PDB file of C-alpha atoms in Angstrom:
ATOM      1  CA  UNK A   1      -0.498 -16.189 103.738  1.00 46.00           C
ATOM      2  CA  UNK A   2      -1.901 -14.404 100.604  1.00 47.00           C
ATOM      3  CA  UNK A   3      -2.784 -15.570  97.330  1.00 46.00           C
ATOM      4  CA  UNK A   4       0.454 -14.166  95.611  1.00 43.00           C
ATOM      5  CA  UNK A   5       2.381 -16.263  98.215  1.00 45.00           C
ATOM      6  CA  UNK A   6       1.081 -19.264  97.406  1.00 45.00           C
ATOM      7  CA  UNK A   7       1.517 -18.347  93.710  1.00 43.00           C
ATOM      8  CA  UNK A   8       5.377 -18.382  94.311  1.00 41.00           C
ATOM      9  CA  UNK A   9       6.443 -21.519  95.898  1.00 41.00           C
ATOM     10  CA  UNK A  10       9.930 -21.445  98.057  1.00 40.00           C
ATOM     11  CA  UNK A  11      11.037 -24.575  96.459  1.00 41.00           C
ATOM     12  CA  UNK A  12       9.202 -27.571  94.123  1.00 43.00           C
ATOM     13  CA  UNK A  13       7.228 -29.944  95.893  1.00 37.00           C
ATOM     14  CA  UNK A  14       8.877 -33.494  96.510  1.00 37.00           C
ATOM     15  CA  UNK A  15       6.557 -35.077  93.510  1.00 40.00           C
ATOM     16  CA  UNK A  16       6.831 -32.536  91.344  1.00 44.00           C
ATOM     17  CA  UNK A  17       8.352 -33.150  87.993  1.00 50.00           C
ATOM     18  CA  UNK A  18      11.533 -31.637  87.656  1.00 59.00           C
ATOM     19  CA  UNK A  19      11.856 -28.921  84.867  1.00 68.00           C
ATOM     20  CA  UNK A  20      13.420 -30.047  81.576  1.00 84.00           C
ATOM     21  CA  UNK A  21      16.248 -27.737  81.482  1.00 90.00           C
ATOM     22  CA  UNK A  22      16.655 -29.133  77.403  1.00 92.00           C
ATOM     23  CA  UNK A  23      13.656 -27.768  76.347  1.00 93.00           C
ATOM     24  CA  UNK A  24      14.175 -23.930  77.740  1.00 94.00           C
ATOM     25  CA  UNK A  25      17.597 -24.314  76.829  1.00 95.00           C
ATOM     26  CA  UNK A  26      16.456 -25.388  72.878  1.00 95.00           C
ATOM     27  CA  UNK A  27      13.505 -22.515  73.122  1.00 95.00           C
ATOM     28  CA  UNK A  28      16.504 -19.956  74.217  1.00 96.00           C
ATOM     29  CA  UNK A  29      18.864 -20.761  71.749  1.00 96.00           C
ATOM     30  CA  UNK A  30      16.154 -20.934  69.492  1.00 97.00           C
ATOM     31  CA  UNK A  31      14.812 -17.102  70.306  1.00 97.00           C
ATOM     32  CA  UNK A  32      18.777 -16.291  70.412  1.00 97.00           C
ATOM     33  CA  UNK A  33      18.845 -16.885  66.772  1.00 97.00           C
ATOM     34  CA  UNK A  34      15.668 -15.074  65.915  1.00 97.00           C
ATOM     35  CA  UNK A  35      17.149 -12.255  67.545  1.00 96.00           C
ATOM     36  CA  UNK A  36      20.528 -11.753  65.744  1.00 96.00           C
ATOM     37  CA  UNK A  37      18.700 -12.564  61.982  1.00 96.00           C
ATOM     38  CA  UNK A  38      16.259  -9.785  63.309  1.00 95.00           C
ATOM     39  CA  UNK A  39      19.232  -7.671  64.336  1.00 95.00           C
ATOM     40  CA  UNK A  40      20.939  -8.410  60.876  1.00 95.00           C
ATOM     41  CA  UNK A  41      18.239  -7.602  59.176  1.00 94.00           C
ATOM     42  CA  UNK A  42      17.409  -4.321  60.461  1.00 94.00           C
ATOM     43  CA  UNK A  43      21.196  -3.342  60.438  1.00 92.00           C
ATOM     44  CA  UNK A  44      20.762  -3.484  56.514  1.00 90.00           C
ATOM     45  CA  UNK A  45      17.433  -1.602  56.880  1.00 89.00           C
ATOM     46  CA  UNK A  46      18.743   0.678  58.654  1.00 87.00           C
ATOM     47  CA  UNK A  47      21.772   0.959  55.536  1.00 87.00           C
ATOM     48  CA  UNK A  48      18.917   0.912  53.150  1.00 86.00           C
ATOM     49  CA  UNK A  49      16.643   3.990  55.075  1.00 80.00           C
ATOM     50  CA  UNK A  50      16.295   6.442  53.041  1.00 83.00           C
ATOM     51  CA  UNK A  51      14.142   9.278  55.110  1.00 87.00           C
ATOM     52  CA  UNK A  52      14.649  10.106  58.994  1.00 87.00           C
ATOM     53  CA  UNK A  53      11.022   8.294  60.000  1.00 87.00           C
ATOM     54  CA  UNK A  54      12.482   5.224  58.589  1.00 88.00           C
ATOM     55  CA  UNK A  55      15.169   5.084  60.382  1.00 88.00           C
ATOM     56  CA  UNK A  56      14.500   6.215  63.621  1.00 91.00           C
ATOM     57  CA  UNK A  57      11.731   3.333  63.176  1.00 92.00           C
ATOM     58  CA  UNK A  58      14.581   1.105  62.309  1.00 92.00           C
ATOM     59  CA  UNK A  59      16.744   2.052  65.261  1.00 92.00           C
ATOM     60  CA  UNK A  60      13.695   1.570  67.942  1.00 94.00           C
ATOM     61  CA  UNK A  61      13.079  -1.753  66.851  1.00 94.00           C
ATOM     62  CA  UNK A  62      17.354  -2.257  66.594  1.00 95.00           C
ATOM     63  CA  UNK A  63      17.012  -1.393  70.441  1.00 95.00           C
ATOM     64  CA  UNK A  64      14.679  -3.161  71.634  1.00 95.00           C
ATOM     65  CA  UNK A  65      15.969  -6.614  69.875  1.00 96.00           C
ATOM     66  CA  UNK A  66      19.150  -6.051  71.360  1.00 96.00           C
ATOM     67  CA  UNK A  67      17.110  -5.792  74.788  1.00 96.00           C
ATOM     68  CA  UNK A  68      15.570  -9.232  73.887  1.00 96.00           C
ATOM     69  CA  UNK A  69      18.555 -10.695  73.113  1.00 96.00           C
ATOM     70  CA  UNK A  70      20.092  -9.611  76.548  1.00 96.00           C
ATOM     71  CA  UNK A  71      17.086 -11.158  78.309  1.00 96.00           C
ATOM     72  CA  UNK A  72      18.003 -14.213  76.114  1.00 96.00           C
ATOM     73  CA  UNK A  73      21.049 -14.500  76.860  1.00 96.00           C
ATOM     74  CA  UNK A  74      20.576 -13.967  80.827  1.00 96.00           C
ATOM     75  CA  UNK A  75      18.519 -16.348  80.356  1.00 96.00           C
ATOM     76  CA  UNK A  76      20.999 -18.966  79.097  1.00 96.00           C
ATOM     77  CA  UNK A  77      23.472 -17.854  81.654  1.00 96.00           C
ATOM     78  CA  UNK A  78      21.396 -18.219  84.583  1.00 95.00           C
ATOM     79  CA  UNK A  79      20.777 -21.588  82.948  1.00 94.00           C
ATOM     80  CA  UNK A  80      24.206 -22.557  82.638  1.00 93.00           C
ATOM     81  CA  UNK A  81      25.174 -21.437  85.680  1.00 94.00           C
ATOM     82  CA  UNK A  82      22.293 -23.596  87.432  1.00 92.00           C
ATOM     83  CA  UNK A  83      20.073 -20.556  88.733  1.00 93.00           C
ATOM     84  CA  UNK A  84      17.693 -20.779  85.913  1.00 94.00           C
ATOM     85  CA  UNK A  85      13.918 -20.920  87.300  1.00 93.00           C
ATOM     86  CA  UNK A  86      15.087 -19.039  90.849  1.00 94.00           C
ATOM     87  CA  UNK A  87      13.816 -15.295  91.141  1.00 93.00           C
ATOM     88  CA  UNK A  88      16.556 -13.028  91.168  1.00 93.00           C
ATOM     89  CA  UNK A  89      15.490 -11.106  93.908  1.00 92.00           C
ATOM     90  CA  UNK A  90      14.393 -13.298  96.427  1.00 92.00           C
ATOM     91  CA  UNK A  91      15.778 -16.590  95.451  1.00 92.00           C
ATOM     92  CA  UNK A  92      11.918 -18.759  95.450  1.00 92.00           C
ATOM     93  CA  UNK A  93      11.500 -21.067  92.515  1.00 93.00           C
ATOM     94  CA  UNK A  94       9.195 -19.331  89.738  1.00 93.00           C
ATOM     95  CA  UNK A  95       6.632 -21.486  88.919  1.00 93.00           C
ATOM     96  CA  UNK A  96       6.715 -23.199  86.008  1.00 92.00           C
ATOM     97  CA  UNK A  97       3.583 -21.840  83.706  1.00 92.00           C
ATOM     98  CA  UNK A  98       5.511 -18.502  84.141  1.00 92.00           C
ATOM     99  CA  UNK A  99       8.627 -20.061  82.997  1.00 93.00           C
ATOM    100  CA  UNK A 100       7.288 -21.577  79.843  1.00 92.00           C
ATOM    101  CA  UNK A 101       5.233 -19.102  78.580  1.00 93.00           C
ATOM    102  CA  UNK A 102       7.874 -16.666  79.054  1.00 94.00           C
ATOM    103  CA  UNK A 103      11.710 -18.265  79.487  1.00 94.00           C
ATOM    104  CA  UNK A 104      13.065 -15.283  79.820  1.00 95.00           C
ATOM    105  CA  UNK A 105      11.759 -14.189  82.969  1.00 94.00           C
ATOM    106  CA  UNK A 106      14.163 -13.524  86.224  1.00 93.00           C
ATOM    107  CA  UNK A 107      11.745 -12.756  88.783  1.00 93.00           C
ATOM    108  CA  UNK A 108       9.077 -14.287  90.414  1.00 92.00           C
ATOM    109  CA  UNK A 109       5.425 -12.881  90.198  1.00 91.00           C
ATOM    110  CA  UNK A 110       5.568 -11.491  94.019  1.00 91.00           C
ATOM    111  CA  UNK A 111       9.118  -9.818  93.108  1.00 90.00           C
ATOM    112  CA  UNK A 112       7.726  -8.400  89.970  1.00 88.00           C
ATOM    113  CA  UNK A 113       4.773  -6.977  91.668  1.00 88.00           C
ATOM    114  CA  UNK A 114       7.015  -5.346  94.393  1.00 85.00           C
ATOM    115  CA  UNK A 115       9.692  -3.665  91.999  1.00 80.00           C
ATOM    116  CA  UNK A 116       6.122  -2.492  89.872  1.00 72.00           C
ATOM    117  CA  UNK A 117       7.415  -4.315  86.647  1.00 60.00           C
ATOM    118  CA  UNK A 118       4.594  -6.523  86.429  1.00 52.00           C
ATOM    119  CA  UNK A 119       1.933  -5.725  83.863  1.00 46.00           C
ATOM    120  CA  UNK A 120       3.334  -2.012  82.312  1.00 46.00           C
ATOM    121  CA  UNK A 121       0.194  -1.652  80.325  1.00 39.00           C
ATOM    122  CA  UNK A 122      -2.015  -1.971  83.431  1.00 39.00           C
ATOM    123  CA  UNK A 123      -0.083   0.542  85.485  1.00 44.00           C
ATOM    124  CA  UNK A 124       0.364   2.516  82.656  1.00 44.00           C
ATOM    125  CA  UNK A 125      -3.584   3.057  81.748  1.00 42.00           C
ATOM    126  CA  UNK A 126      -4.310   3.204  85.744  1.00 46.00           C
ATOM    127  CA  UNK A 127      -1.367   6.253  86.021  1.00 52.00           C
ATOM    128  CA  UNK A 128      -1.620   7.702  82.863  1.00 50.00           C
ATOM    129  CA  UNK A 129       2.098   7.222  81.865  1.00 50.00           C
ATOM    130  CA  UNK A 130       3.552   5.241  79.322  1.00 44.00           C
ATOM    131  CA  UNK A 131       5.849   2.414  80.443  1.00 44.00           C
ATOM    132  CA  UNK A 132       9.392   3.045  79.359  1.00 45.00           C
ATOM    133  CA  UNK A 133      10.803   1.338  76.755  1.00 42.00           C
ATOM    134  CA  UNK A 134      14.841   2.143  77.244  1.00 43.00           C
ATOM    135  CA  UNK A 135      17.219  -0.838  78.503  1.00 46.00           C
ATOM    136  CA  UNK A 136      18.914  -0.474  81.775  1.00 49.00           C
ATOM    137  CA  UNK A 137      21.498  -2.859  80.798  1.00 50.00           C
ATOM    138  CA  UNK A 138      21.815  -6.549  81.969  1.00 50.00           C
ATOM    139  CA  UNK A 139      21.725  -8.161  84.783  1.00 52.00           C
ATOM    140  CA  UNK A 140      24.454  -6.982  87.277  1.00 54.00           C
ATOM    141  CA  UNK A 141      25.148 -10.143  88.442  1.00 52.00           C
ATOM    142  CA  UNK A 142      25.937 -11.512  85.446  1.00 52.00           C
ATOM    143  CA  UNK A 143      28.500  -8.542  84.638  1.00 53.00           C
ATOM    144  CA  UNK A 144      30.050  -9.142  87.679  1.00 55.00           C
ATOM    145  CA  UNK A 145      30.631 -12.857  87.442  1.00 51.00           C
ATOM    146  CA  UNK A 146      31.976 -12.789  84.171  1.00 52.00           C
ATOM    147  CA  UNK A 147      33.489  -9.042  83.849  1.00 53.00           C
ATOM    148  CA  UNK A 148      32.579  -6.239  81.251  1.00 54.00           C
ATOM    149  CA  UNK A 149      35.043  -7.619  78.719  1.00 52.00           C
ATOM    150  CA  UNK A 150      34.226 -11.223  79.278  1.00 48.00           C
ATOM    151  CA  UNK A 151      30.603 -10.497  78.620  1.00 48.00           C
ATOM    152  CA  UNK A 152      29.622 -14.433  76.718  1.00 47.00           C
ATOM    153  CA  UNK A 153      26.647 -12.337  75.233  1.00 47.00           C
ATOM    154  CA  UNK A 154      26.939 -11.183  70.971  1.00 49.00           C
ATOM    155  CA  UNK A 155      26.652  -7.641  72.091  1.00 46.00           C
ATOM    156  CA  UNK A 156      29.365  -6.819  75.196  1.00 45.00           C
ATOM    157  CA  UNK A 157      26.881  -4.898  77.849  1.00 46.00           C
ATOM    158  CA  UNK A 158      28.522  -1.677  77.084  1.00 46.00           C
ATOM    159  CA  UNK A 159      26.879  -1.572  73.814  1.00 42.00           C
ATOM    160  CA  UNK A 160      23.719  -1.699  75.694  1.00 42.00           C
TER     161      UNK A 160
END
């Protein structure tokens, strides 16, 4: 067994403290409504921009808020649908320092290192490219549990 295995345990130890589903569930919603007065925000920026740097500035940081809120609200799907905390590649629990410093998370640190999405700078200074910042879209699981049109998200994933 190597050390990255025993980082990501297959399931929580019988005395372990089960995880407060409350608190992510308060720390989502509350990042969920960061992210649409952001988005709000920079829509009226982005009215307001009056030269091309501006609002191509405007429109990067319009994009990648909209990719946080995805995350977000992936987040509070997996969550409602009782998968919150399980990688969702391999199914093992993610521990839970890596869920609460980053709630948003959806794979475990093994999984993460084996797609290469772990740590973008660090690959990115060892190979000299720069990591890319574009969103693939959400989760296809989630689009195909609850449909394109369905989508419980504020953006529907074809705005994505």
């Amino acid at each position: 067994m190597t050390d990255l295995d025993q980082l990501t345990p297959t399931r929580a130890p019988h005395d372990a403290a089960p995880v407060d589903l409350q608190w992510y569930r308060h720390e989502l919603e509350q990042q969920r409504r960061f992210r649409l007065d952001q988005l709000t925000h920079l829509s009226y920026a982005a009215l307001a921009a009056s030269d091309d740097a501006l609002s191509e500035v405007t429109a990067t940081l319009m994009r990648a808020a909209r990719a946080a809120l995805a995350d977000v609200d992936a987040a509070l799907f997996r969550l409602a649908i009782g998968r919150f905390g399980d990688c969702q590649h391999c199914g093992r629990a993610i521990p839970e320092d890596v869920l609460r410093a980053v709630p948003t998370v959806s794979l475990c640190p093994r999984c993460q290192l084996s797609k290469g999405s772990a740590y973008p700078v660090l690959r990115a200074r060892r190979t000299g490219t720069v990591p890319s910042t574009s969103s693939s879209g959400p989760p296809r699981d989630i689009v195909e549990v609850w449909g394109e049109d369905s989508f419980p998200a504020s953006d529907p994933p074809a705005n994505w």
